[in-house]
Short mmCIF file of C-alpha atoms in Angstrom, two decimals:
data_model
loop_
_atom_site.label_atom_id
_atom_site.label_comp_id
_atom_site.label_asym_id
_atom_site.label_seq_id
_atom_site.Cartn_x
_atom_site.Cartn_y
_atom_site.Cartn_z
CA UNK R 1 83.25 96.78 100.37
CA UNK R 2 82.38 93.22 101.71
CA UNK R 3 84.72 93.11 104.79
CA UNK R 4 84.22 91.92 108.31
CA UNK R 5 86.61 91.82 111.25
CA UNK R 6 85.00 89.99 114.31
CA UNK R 7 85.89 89.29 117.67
CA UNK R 8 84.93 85.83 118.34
CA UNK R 9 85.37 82.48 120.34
CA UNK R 10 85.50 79.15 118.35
CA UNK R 11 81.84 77.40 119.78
CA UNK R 12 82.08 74.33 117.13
CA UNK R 13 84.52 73.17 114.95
CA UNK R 14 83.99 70.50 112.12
CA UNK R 15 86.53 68.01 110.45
CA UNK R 16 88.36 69.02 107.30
CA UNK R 17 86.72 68.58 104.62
CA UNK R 18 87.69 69.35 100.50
CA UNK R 19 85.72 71.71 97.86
CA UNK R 20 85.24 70.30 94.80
CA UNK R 21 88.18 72.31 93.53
CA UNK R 22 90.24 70.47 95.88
CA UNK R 23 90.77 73.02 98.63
CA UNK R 24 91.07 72.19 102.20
CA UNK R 25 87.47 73.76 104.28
CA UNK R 26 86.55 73.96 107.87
CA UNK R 27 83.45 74.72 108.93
CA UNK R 28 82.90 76.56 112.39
CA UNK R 29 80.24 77.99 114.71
CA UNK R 30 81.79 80.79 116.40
CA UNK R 31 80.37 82.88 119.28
CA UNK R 32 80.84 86.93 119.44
CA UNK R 33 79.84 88.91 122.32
CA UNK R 34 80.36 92.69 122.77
CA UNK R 35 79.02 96.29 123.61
CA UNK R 36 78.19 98.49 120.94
CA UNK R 37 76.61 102.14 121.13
CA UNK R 38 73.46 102.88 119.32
CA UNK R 39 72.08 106.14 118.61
CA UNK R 40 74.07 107.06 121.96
CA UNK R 41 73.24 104.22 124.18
CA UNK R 42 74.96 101.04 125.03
CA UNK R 43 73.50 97.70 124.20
CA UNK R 44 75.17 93.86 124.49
CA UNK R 45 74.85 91.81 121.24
CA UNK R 46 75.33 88.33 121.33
CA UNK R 47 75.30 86.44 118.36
CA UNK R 48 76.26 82.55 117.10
CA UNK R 49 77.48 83.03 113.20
CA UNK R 50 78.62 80.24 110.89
CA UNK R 51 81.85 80.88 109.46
CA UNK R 52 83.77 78.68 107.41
CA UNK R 53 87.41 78.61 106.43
CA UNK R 54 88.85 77.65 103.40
CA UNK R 55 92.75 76.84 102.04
CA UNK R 56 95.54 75.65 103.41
CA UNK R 57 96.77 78.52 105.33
CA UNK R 58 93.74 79.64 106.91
CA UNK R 59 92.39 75.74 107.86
CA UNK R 60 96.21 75.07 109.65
CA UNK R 61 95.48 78.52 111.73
CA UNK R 62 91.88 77.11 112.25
CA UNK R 63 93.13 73.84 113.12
CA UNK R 64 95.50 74.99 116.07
CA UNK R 65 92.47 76.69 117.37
CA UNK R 66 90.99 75.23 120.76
CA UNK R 67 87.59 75.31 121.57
CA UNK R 68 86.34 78.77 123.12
CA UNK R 69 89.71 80.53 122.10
CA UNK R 70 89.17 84.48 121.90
CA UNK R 71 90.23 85.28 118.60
CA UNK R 72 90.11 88.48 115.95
CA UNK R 73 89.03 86.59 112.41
CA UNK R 74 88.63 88.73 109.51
CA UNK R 75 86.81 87.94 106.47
CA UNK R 76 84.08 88.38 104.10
CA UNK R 77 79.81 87.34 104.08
CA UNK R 78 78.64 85.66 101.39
CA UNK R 79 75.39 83.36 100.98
CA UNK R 80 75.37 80.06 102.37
CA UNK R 81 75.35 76.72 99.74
CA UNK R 82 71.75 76.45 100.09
CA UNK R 83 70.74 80.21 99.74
CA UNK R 84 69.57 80.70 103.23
CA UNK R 85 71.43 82.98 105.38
CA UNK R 86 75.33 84.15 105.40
CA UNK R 87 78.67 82.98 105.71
CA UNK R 88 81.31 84.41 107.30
CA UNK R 89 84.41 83.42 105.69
CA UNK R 90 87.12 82.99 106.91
CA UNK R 91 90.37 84.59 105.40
CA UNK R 92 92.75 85.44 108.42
CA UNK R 93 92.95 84.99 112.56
CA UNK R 94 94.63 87.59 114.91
CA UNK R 95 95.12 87.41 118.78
#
């Protein structure tokens, strides 16, 4: 299963832009910082990941977004346009 549920703040958010189907996109930089055990000890992991949301529902809840708002956005990773990296997108936001 390809599913990822992240707690994030918006860092960067670009202007609307259209896939070549048509669809509304928005690309973001968002910023998640937390403390996760490993093998029984705490660590911090910070980490900037590019997410991008795409459609008319998700882009409006994107849209009313400020900058640096705390935010639970669930999605899925695929490979980035140019085949280097992921991309977390996008498909819902939750307070």
């Amino acid at each position: 299963m390809n599913r990822l549920v992240l707690a994030a703040q918006v860092q960067e958010q670009g202007t609307t832009r259209y896939t070549p189907a048509g669809l509304p996109a928005v690309d973001l930089t968002l910023l998640s910082e937390s403390e996760v055990v490993q093998d029984g000890h705490p660590r911090m992991v910070r980490l900037d990941i590019r997410a991008v949301a795409i459609g008319q529902q998700v882009c409006a809840q994107v849209r009313s977004l400020s900058l640096e708002a705390r935010k639970t956005f669930t999605g899925f990773l695929a490979p980035s346009r140019n085949g280097k990296g992921l991309v977390f997108h996008i498909t819902d936001i939750h307070d």
